[in-house]
Short mmCIF file of C-alpha atoms and ligand atoms in Angstrom, two decimals:
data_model
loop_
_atom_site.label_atom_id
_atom_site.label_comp_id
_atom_site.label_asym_id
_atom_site.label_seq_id
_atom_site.Cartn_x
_atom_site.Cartn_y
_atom_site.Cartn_z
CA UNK A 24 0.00 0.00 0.00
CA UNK A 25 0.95 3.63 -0.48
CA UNK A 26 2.29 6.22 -3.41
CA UNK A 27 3.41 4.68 -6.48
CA UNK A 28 5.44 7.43 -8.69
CA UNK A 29 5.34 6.24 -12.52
CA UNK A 30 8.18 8.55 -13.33
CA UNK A 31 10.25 6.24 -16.29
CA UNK A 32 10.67 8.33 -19.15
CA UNK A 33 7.70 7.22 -21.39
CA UNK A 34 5.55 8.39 -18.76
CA UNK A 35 7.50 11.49 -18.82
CA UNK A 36 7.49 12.05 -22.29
CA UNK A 37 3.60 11.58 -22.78
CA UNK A 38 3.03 13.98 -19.53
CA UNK A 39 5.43 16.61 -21.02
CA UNK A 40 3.36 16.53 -24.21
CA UNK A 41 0.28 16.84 -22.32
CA UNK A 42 1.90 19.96 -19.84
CA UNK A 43 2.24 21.71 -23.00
CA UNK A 44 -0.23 24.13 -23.87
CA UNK A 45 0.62 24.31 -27.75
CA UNK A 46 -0.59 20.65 -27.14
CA UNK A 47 -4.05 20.32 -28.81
CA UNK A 48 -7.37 19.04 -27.81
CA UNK A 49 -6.89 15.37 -29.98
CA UNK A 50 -3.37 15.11 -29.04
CA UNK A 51 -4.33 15.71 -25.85
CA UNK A 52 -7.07 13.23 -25.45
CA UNK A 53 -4.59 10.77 -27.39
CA UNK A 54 -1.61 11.11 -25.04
CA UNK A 55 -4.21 10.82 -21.75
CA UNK A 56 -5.49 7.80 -22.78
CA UNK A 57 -2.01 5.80 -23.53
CA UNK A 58 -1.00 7.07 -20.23
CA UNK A 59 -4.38 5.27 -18.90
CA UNK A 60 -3.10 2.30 -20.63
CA UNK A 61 0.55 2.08 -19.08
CA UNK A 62 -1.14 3.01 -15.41
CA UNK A 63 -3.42 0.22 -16.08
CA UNK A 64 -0.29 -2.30 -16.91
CA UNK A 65 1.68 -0.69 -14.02
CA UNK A 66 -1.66 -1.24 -11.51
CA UNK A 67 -1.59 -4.51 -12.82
CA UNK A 68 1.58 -5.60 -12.16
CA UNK A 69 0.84 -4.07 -8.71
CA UNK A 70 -1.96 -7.21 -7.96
CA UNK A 71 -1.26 -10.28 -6.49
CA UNK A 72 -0.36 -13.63 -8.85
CA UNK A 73 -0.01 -17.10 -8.18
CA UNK A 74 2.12 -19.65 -10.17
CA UNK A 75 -0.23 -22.26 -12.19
CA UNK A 76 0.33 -24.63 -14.94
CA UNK A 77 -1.04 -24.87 -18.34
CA UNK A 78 -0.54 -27.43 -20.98
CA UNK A 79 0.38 -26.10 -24.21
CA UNK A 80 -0.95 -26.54 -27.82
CA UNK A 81 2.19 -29.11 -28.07
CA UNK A 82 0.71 -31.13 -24.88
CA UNK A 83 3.08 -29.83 -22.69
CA UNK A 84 2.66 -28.49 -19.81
CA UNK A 85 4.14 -25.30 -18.87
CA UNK A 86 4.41 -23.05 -15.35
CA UNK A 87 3.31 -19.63 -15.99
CA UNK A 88 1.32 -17.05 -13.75
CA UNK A 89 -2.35 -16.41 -13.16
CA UNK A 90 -3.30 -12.80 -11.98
CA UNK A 91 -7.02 -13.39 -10.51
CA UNK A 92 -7.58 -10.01 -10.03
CA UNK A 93 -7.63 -9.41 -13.60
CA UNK A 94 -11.40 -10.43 -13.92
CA UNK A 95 -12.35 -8.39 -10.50
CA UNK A 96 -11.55 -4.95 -11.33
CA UNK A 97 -13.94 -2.19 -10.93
CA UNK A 98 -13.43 1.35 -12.47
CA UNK A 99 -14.72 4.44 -11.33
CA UNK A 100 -14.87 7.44 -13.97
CA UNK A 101 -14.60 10.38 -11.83
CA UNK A 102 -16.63 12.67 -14.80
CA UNK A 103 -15.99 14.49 -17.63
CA UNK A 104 -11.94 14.49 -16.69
CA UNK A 105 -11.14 10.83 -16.44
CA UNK A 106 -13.31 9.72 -19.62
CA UNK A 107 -10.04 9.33 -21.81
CA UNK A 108 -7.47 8.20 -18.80
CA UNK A 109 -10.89 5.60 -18.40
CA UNK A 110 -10.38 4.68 -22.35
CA UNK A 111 -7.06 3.90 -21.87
CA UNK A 112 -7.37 1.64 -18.42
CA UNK A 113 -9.70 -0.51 -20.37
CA UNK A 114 -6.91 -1.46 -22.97
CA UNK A 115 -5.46 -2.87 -19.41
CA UNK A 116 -8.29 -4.23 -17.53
CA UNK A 117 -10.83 -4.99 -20.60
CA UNK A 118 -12.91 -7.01 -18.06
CA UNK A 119 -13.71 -4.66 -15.77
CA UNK A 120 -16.99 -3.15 -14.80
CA UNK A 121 -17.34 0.41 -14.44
CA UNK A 122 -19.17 3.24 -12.58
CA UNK A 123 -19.38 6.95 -13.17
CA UNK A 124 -19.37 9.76 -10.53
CA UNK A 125 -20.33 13.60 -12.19
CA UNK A 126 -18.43 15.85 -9.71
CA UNK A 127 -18.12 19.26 -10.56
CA UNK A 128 -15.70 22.03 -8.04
CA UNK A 129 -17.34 25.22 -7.36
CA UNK A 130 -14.65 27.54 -8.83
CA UNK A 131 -13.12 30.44 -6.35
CA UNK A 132 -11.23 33.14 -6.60
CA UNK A 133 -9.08 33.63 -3.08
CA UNK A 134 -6.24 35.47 -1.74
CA UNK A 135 -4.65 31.98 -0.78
CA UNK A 136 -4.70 28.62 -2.41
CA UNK A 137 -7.84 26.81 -1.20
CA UNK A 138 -7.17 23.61 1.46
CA UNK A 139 -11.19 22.69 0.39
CA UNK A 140 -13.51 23.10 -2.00
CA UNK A 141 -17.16 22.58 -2.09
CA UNK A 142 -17.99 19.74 -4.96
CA UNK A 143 -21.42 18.69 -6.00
CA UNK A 144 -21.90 15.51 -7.25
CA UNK A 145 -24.84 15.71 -9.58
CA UNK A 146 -25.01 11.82 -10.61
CA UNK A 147 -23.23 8.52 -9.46
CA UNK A 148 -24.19 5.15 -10.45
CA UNK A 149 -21.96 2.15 -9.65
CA UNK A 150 -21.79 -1.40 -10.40
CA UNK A 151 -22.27 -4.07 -7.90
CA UNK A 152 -19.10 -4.37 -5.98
CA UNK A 153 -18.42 -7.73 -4.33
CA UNK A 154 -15.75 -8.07 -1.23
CA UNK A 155 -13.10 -9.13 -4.24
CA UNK A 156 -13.27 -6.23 -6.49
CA UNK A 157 -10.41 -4.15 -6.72
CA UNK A 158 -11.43 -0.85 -7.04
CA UNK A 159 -9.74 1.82 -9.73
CA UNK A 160 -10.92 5.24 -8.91
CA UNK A 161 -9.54 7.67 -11.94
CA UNK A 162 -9.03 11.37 -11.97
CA UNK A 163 -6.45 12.94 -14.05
CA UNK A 164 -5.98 15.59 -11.48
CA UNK A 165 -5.96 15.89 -7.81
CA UNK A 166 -5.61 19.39 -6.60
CA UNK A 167 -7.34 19.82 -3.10
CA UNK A 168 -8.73 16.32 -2.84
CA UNK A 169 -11.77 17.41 -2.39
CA UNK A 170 -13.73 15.63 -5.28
CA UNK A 171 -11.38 12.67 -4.11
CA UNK A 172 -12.68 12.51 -0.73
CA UNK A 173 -15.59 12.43 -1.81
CA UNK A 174 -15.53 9.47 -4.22
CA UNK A 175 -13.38 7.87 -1.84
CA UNK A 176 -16.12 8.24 0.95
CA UNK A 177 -18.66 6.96 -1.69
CA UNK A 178 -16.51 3.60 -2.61
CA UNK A 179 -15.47 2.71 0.90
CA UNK A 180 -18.81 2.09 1.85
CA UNK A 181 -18.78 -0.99 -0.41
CA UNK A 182 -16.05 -2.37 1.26
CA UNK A 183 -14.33 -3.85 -1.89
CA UNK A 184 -10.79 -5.94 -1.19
CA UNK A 185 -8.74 -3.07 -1.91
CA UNK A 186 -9.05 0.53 -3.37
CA UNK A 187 -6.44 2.07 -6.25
CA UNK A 188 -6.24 5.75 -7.58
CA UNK A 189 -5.44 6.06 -10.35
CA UNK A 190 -4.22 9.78 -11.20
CA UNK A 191 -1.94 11.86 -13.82
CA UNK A 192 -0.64 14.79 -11.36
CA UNK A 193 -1.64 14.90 -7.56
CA UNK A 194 -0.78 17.82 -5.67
CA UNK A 195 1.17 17.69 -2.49
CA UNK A 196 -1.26 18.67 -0.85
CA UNK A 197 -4.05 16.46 -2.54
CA UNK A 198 -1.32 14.05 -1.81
CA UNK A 199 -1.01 14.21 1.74
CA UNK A 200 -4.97 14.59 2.54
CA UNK A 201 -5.57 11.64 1.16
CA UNK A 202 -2.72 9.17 2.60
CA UNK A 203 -4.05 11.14 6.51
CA UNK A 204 -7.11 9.82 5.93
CA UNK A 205 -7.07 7.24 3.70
CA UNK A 206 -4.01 5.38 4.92
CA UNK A 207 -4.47 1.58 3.39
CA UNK A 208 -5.20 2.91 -0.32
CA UNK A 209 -2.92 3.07 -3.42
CA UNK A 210 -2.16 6.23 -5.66
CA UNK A 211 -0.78 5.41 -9.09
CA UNK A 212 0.60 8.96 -10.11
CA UNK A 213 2.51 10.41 -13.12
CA UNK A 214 4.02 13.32 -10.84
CA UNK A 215 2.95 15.20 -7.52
CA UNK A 216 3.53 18.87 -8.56
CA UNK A 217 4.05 21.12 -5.71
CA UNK A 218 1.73 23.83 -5.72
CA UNK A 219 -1.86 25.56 -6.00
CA UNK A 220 -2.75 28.95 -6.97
CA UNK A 221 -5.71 30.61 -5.29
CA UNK A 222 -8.36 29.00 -7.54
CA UNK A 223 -7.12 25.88 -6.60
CA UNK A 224 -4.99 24.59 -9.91
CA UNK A 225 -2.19 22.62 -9.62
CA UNK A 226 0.90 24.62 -10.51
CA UNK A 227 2.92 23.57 -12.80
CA UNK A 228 -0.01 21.76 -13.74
CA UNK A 229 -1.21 20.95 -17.38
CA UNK A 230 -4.59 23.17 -17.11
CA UNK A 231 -7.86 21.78 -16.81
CA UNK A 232 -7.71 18.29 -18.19
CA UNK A 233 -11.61 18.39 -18.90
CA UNK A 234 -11.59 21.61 -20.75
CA UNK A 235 -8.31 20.58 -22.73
CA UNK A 236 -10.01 17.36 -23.60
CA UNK A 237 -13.55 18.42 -24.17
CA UNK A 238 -13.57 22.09 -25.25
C1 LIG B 29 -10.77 18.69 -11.82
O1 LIG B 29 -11.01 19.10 -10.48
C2 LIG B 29 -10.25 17.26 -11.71
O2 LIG B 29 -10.49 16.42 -12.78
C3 LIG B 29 -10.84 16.76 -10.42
O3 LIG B 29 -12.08 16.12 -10.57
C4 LIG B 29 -10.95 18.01 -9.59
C5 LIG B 29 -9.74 18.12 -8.73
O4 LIG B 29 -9.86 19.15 -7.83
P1 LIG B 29 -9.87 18.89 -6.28
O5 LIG B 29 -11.23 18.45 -5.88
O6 LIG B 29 -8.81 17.89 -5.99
O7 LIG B 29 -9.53 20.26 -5.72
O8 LIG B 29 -11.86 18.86 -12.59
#
């Protein structure tokens, strides 16, 4: 359990593209979801595995590994933000069932950076989630951790085996509310940027993902 920091180049390289603002909205989209498809390898090289034994199509038989998990994985959509980091999980976990939480921030304008921010949640619908699932919960960005305490407070409920985020760039901040609170959970992160401005952005940042993705 704790902070996993994807920070090998390719990672890197795709985040750097997506940081840049001459970046545009496809490209953007395009790079977020291949970086939802390595997370969603890394995650799953994260789950537990067992040794088992096949036969092959020469009659054979041959050790290899079995990752049950595979077929219990549960991803929340943390909307409109996550949509293409979503896409690109699938590639990793195509068996997974999936839920979908609308949270929107109410934008301010202080004369500090915000520690909270009110969020409204305006729909949530989630699959059935047994005491096995694994559950991905996928943001691109974590600034306050507001909208991820939230979703965090919704999942826990449902008690599933073990809860993942799975983010692009988590404040320090965002970070370190989260791991206080939350202390047996699993962040998959790109980077952890150091600061917000007084509206509550992540600085360096790469903007708002949902407008840069959506329009
Ligand atoms: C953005 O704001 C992101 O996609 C998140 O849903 C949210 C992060 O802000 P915060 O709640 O962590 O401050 O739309």
């Amino acid at each position: 359990m704790g902070v996993f920091l994807l920070d090998k180049p390719l990672f890197l390289h795709i985040l750097t593209q997506l940081r840049n603002r001459e970046t545009d909205q496809i490209m953007f989209r395009k790079g977020m979801v291949r970086l939802g498809r390595l997370i969603g390898y890394d995650i799953a090289n994260h789950l537990d595995f067992e040794i088992t034994e096949i036969i092959t199509p020469l009659g054979v038989s041959a050790k290899g590994v079995l990752i049950r998990d595979m077929d219990n994985i549960v991803i929340v959509n943390i909307l409109r933000a996550a949509t293409p980091l979503v896409e690109g999980l699938l590639k990793a976990f195509p068996a997974a069932k999936q839920g979908v939480i609308a949270a929107s921030r109410r934008e301010v304008q202080g004369s500090v950076p915000p520690t909270q921010m009110e969020v409204d949640i305006t729909y949530s619908k989630l699959p059935k989630v047994n005491k096995e699932d694994i559950v991905i919960i996928a943001d691109p960005m974590i600034a306050t951790a507001s909208t991820m305490m939230k979703a965090l407070r919704t999942v826990s409920l449902l008690n599933p085996k073990r809860v993942i985020i799975a983010s692009l760039i988590v404040s320090e901040y965002g970070i370190t509310r989260i791991i206080n609170e939350y202390p047996n959970i699993d962040i998959f992160t790109v980077s952890i940027d150091p600061q917000l401005n007084n509206n509550g952005y992540i600085v360096p940042g790469l903007g708002d993902a949902g407008d840069r993705s959506f329009g």
